[in-house]
Coordinates of C-alpha atoms in Angstrom, one line a residue:
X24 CA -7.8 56.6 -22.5
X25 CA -10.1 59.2 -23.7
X26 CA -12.6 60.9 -21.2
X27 CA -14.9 61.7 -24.5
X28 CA -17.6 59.2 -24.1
X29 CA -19.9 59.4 -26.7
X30 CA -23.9 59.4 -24.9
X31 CA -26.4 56.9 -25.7
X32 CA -28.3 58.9 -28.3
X33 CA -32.1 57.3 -29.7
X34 CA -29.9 56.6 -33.0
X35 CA -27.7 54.1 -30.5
X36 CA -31.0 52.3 -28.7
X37 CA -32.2 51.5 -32.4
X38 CA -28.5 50.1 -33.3
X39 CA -28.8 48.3 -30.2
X40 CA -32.2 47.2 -30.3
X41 CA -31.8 45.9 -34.1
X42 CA -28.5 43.9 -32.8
X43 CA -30.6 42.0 -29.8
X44 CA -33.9 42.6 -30.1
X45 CA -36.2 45.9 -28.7
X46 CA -37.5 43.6 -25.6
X47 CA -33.1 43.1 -24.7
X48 CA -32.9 46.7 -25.0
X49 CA -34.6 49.3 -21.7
X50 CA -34.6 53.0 -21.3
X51 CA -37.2 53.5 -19.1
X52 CA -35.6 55.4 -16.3
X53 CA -37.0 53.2 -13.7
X54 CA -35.5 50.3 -14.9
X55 CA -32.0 52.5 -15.6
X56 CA -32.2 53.3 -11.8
X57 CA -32.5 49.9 -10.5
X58 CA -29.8 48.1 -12.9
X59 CA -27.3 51.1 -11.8
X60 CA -26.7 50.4 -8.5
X61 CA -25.9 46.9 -6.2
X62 CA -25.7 46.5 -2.7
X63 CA -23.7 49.6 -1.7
X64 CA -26.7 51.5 -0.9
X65 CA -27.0 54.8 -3.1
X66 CA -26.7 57.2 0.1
X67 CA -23.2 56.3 0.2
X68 CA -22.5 58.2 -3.1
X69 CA -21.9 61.7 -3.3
X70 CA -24.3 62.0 -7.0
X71 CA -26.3 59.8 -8.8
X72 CA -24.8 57.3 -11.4
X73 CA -27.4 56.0 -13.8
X74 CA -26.8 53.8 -17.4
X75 CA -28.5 55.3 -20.3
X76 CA -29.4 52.1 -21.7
X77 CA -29.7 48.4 -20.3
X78 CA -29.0 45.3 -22.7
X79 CA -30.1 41.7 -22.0
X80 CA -27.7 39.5 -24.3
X81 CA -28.9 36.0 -24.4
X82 CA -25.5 34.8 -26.4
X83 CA -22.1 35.4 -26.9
X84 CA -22.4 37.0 -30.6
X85 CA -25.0 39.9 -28.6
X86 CA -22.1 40.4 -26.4
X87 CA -19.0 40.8 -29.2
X88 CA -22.0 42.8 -31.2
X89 CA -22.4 45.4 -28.5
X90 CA -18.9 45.4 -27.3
X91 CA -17.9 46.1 -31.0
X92 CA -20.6 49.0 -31.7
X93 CA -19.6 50.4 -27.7
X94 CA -15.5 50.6 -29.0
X95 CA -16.2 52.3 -32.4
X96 CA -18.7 54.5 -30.7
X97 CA -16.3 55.3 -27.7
X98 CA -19.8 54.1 -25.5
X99 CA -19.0 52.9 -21.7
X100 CA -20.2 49.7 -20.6
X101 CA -20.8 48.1 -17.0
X102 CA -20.8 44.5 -17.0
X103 CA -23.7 43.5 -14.4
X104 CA -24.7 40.2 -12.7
X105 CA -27.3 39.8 -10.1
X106 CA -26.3 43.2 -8.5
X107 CA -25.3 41.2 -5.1
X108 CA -21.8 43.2 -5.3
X109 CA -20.6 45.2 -2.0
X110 CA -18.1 47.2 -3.4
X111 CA -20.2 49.4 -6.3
X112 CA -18.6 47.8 -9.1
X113 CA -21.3 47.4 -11.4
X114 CA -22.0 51.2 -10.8
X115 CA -22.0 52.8 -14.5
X116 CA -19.9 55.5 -13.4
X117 CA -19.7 57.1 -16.2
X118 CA -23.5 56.5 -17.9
X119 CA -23.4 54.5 -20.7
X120 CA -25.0 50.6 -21.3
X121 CA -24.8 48.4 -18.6
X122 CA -25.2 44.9 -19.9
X123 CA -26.8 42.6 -17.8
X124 CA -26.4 38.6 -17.7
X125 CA -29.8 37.5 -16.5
X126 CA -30.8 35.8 -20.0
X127 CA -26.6 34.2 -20.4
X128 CA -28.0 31.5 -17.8
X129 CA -27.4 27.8 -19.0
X130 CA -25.6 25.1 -17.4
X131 CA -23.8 23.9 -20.7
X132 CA -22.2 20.8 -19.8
X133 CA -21.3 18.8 -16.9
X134 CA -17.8 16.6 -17.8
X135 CA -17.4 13.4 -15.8
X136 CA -14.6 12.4 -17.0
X137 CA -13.0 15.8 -16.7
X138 CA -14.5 17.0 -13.7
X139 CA -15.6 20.4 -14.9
X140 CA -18.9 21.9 -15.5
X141 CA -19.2 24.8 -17.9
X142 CA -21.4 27.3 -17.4
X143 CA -22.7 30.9 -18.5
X144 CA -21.7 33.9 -16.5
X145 CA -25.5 34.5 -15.0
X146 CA -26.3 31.2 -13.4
X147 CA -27.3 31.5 -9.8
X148 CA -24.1 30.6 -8.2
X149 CA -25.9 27.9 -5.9
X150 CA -27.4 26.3 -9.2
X151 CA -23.8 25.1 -9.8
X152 CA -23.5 23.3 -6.3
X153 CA -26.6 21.6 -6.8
X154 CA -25.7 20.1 -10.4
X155 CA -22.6 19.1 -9.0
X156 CA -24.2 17.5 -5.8
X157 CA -26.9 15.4 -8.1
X158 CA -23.5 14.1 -9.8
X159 CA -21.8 13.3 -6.1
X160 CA -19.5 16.1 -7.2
X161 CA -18.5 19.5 -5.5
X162 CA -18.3 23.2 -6.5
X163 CA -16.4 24.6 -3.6
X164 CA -17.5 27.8 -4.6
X165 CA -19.8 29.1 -1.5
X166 CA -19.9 32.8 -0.9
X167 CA -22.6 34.1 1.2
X168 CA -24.4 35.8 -1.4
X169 CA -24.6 31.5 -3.2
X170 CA -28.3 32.1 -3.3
X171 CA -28.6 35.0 -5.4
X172 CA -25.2 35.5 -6.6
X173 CA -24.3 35.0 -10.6
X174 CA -21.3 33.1 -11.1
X175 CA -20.0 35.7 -13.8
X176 CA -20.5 38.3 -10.6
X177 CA -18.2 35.4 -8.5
X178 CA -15.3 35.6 -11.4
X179 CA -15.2 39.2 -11.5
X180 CA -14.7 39.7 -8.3
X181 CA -12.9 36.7 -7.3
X182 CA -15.1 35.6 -4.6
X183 CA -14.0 33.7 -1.6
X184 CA -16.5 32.5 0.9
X185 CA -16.8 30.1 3.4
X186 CA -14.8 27.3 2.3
X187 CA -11.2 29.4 1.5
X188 CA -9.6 27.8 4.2
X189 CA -9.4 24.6 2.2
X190 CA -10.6 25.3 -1.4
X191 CA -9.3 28.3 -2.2
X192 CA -11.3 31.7 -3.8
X193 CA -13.7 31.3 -7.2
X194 CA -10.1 31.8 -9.2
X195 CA -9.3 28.2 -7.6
X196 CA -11.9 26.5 -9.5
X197 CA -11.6 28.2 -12.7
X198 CA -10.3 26.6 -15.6
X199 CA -11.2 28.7 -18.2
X200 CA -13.3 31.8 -19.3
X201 CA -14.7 32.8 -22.8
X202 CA -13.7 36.5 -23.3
X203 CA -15.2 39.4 -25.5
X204 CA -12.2 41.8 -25.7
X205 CA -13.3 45.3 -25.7
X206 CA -13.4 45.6 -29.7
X207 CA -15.6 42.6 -29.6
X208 CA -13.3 40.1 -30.5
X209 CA -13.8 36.8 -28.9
X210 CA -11.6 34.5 -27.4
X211 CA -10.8 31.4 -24.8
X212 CA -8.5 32.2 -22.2
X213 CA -7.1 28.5 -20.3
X214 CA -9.0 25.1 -21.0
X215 CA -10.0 21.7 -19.4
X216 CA -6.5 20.6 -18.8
X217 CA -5.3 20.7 -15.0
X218 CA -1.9 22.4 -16.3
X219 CA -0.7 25.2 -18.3
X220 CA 2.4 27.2 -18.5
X221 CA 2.1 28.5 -22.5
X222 CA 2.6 31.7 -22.0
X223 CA 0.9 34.1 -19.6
X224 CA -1.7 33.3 -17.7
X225 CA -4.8 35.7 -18.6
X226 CA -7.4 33.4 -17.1
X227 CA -6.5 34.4 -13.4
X228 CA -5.9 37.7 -14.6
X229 CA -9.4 38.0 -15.9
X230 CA -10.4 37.0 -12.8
X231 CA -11.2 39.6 -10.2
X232 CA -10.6 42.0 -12.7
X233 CA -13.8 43.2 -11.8
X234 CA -15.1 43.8 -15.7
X235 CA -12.4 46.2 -16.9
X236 CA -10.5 44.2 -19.2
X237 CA -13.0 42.0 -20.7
X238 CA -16.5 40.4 -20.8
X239 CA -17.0 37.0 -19.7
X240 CA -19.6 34.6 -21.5
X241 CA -18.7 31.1 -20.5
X242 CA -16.6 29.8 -17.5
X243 CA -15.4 26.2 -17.4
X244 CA -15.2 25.4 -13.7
X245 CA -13.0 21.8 -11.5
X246 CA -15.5 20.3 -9.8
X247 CA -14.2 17.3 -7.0
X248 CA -15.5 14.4 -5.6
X249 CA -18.3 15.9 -2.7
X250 CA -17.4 14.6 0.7
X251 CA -19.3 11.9 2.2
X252 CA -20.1 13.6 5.6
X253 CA -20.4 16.5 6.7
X254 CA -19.8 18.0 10.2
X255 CA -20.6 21.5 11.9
X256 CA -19.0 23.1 15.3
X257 CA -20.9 25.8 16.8
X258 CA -18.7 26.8 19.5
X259 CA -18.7 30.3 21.7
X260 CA -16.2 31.7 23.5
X261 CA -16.2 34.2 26.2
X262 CA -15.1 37.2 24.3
X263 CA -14.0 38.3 20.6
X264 CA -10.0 38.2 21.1
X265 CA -10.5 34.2 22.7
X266 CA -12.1 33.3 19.6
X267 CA -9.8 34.9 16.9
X268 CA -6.7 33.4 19.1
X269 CA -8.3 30.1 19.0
X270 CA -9.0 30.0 15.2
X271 CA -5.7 29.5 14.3
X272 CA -4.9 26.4 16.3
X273 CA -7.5 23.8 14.6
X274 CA -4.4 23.5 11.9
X275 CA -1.6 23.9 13.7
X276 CA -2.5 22.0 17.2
X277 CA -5.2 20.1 16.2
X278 CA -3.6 18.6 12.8
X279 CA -7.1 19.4 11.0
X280 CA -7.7 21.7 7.2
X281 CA -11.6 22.3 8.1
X282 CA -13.7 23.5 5.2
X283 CA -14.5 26.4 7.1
X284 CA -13.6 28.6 10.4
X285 CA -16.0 31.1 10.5
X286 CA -16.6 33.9 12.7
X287 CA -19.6 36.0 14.3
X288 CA -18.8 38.5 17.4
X289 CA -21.9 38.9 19.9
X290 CA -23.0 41.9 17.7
X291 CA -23.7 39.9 14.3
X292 CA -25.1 36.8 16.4
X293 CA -27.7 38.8 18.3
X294 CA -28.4 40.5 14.6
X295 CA -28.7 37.2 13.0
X296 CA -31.3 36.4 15.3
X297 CA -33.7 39.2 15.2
X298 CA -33.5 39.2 11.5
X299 CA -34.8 35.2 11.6
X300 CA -36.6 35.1 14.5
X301 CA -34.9 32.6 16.1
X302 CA -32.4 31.6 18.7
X303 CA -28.8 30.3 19.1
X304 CA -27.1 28.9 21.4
X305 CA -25.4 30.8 24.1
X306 CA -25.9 34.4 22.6
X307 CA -24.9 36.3 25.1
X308 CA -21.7 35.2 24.5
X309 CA -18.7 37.5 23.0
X310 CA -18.3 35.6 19.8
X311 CA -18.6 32.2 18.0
X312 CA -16.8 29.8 15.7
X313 CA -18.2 27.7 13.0
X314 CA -15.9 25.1 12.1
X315 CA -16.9 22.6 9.3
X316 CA -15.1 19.2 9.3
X317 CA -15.6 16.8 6.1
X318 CA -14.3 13.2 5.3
X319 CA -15.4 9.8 3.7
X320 CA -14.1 7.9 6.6
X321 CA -17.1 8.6 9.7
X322 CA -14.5 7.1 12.2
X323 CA -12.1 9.3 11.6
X324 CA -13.9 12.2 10.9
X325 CA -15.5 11.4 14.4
X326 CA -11.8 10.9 15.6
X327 CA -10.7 14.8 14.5
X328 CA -14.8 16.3 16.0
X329 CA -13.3 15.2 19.4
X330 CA -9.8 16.4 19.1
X331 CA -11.2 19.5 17.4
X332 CA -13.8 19.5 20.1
X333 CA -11.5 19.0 22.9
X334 CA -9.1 21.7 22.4
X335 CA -12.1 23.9 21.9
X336 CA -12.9 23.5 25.6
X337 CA -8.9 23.7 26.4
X338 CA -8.6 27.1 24.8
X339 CA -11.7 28.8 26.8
X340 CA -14.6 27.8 24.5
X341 CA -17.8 27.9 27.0
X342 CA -19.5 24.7 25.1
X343 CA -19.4 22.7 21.7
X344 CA -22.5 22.2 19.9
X345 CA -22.0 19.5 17.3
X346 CA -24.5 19.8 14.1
X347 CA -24.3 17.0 12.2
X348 CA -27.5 17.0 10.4
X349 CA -29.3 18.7 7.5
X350 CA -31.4 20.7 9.9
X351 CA -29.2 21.8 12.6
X352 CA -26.5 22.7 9.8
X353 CA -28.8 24.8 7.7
X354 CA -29.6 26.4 11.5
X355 CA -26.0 27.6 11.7
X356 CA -25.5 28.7 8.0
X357 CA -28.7 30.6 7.8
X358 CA -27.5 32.5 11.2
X359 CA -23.9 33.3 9.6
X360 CA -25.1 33.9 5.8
X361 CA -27.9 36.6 6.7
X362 CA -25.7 38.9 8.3
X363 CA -25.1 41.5 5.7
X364 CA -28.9 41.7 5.1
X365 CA -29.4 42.0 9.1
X366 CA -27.2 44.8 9.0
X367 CA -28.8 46.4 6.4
X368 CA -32.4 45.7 7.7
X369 CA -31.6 47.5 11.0
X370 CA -29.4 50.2 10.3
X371 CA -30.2 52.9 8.1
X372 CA -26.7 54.2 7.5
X373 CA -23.8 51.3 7.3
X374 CA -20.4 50.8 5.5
X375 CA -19.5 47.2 4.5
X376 CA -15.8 46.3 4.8
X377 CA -14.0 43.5 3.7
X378 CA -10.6 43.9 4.7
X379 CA -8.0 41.1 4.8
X380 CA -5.0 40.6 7.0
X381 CA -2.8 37.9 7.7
X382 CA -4.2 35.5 10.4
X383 CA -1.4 36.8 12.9
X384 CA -2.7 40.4 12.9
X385 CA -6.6 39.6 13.0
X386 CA -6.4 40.5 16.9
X387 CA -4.3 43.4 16.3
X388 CA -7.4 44.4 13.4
X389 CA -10.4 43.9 15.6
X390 CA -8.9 46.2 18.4
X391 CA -8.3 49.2 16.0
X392 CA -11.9 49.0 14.5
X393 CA -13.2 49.2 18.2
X394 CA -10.8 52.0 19.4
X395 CA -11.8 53.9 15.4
X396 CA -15.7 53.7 16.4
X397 CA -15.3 54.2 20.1
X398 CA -13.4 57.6 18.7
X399 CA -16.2 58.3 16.0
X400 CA -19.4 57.3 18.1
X401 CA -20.3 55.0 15.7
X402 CA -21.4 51.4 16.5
X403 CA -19.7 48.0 14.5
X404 CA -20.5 44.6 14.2
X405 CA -17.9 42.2 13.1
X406 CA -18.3 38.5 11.2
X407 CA -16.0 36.8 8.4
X408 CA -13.8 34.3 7.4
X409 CA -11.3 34.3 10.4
X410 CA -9.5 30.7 8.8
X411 CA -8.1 32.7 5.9
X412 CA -7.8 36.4 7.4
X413 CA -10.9 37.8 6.2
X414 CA -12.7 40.2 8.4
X415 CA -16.5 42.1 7.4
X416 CA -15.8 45.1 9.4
X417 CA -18.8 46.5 9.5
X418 CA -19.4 50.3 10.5
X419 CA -23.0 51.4 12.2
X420 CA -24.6 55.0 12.0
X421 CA -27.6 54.6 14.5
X422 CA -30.6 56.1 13.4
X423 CA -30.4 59.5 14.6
X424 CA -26.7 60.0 13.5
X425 CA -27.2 63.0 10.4
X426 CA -23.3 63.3 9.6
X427 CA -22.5 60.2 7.6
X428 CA -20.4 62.2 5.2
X429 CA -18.4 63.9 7.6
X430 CA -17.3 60.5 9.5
X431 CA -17.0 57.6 7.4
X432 CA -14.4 59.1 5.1
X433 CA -12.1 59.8 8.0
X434 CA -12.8 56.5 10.0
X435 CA -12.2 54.7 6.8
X436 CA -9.2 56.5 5.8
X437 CA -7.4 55.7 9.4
X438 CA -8.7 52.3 8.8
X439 CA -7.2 51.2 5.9
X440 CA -3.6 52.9 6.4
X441 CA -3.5 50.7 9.7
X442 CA -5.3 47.6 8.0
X443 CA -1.7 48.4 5.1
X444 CA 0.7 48.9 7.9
X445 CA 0.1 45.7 9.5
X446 CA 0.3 43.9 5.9
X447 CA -3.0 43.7 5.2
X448 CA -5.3 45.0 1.9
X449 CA -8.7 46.8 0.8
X450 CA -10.7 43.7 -0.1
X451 CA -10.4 39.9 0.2
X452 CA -13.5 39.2 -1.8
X453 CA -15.6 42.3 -2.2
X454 CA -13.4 44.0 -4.9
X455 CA -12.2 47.5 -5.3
X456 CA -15.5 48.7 -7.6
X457 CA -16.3 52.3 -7.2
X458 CA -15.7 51.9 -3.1
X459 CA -12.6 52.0 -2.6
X460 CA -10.8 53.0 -5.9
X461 CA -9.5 56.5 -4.2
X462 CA -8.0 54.3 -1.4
X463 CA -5.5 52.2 -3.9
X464 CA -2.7 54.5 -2.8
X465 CA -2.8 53.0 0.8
X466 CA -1.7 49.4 -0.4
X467 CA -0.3 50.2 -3.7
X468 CA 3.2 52.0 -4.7
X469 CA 2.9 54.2 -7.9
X470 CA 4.9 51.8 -9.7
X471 CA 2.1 48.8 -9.4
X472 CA -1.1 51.6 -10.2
X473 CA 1.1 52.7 -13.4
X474 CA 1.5 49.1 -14.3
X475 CA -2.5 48.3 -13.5
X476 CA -2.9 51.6 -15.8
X477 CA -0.9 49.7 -18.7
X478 CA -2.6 46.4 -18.5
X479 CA -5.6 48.2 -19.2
X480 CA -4.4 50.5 -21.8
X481 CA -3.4 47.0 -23.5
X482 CA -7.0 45.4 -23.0
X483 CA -9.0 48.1 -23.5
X484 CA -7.1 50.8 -25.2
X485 CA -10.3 53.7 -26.1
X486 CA -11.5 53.3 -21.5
X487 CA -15.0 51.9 -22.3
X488 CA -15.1 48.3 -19.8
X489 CA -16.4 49.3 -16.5
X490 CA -14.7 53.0 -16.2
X491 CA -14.0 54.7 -12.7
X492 CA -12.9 51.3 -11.7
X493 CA -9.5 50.0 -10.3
X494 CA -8.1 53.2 -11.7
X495 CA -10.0 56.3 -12.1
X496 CA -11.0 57.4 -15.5
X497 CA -11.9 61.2 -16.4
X498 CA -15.6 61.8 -16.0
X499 CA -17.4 62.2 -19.3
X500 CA -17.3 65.7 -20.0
X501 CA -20.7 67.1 -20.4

């Protein structure tokens, strides 16, 4: 792959504006700075990495346009979506075009008889969910971020969420993606069918592929019937390692798949409520569960709350609060969906983590992170998706803490070879981005980067799609 980028010269912004239109086309270096960066906050970089040129396509022909002129130019270009990412991977590493999908924003079609819904790749992911719901349908898509997330973001990174436990991640729902290749060509990767084993599946290899093999302008997503009633557990426990024990057991000893275990220690919960201005229940507590139950049947979705509820109280749980209605629910989610922001509201100086381990070792997980910032002085505060193995591990520089550079290398170095030697990974939904691309090594033998390498020498042969990610590229020189 060649380090030579080419740089975005006046000549390329007219080429560029005559392709979508001047007002799809900025330079301005304001508006460079803020489509260059997501929610890793720019302190955490060691330089600045800013796009020479932002493009707004509004189709897919603007997309195979500048994907074509970017190849036979030898131009970089970062795919970018609502800039909700915690992993930097809409960072132009290497300058370049970023091309931003806030115009690509249609609901296309919503299939009955199929059950899909095809969309383009910068719809607000919680846009879906509600065009399903006014069908009686369900996009069990639900990542924190729903709100302000693009779906096109959600693919690329293969988000997961709240309801993993029973749905599965974004690639789940995925049927199919419309693809701009890296010379522009255009192409449909999977279909409406339910089935396919014609060759090799590039849909779900498109997917959390985090921009560096192709562009993604339409995704046809399964939607499924939407549950009749819904049912939320807010249940605290004494302590962090009674909760995390506990979590397990709704499948195993209570015979129940819950759309959602999800997890807050006394940290994130006291957090949560400064940032809303409101209270929870019992939040002086070590740590709470939010279990979601669903079912058509209310007597025996009533039948599995009191099971579920019982061996709660059996395990050490200090109460059960049932919310089983629009209000109380929102209550809960609003507490457990705020928490990145909280941490970024009161701490100047943070590190996002979003490792994931199987549900076995979560204990094993939580007790490292507090002996790693017990050893560093550093504060944490811990929430995630403890039904499928997903912990936020979040790191805390207090205020008047100057040596964020010095530390979080080294804490996150020693936290990611133990997070590997206990089988865990880097990322369960966050992706790899510009974060934690030097880390690779730790979960990955050379034989699987050499092979990632080859993939995308296939895909995108001359480096330009999202460089400096997943494997590092050379720098442009220059």
């Amino acid at each position: 792959m060649s380090p030579n980028y080419s740089p975005v010269t006046e000549q390329v912004v007219r080429d560029l504006a005559e392709m979508l239109g001047r007002s799809n086309v900025a330079v301005d270096l304001e508006k460079r700075i803020a489509y260059s960066y997501d929610e890793v906050p720019r302190f955490y970089w060691d330089r600045d990495y800013i796009a020479e040129a932002v493009v707004f396509p509004e189709t897919t022909k603007h997309v195979a346009a500048v994907m074509e002129y970017a190849n036979e130019h030898v131009i970089p270009v970062t795919p970018r979506g609502a800039g909700t990412g915690l992993s930097g991977g809409a960072v132009p590493f290497a300058g370049g075009i970023v091309l931003s999908f806030e115009k690509m924003r249609r609901i296309l079609e919503l299939d009955r008889k199929n059950l899909t819904i095809t969309v383009e790749p910068g719809v607000v992911t919680a846009e879906i969910t509600k065009a399903a719901q006014k069908e009686g349908l369900l996009y069990a898509g639900d990542p924190c971020s729903g709100d302000a997330s693009f779906i096109g973001g959600n693919v690329a990174e293969n988000a997961g969420g709240n309801k993993v436990v029973k749905y599965g991640t974004t690639g789940n729902s995925v049927l199919a993606l419309e693809a701009v290749l890296a010379d522009g060509t255009v192409t449909w990767f999977g279909g409406k069918r339910r089935k396919d084993a014609t060759g090799y599946d590039f849909t779900h290899l498109i997917v959390g592929s985090e921009g560096t093999l192709a562009v993604v302008t339409k995704i046809i997503l399964k939607l499924l019937p939407l549950p009749g009633k819904v049912v939320d557990l807010l249940v605290p426990f004494p302590d962090v390692h009674s909760a995390i024990d506990f979590a397990p057991l709704i499948q195993s000893e209570g015979k129940v798949i819950p759309s959602s275990i999800e997890f807050m220690d006394g940290k994130s919960i006291r957090l949560a409520e400064r940032f809303l201005n409101t209270a929870l229940p019992y939040d002086d507590a070590g740590a709470h569960l939010i279990i979601q139950l669903e079912g058509n049947d209310p007597d025996v979705l009533a039948d599995d709350m009191e099971r579920i509820g019982d061996l709660c109280m059996s395990h050490g749980a200090l109460e059960v609060f049932v919310a089983d209605n629009r209000t109380t629910r929102d209550k809960l989610w609003k507490a457990r969906k705020c928490l990145a922001e909280a941490v970024m509201a009161y701490y100047p100086k943070y590190s996002l983590e979003d490792l994931v381990v199987p549900t076995s070792e979560i204990p094993k997980l939580m007790a490292e992170t507090t002996r790693l910032c017990e050893k560093y002085g550093v504060e944490e505060a811990n929430f995630g998706h403890v039904g499928d193995g997903n912990m936020h591990v979040n790191i805390l520089f207090p205020e008047e803490r100057p040596d964020w550079h010095e530390i979080i290398e080294d804490l996150l170095d020693e936290l990611y070879e133990f997070t590997a030697g206990i089988g865990g990974t880097l990322s369960g939904e966050h992706g790899i981005g510009l974060k934690r691309q030097k880390y690779m090594c730790r979960v990955m033998d050379q034989a699987q980067m050499d092979l990632i390498s080859r993939v995308k020498s296939a895909f995108d042969p001359k480096g330009i799609l999202n460089p400096g990610k997943m494997i590092r590229c050379p720098e442009r020189e220059g």
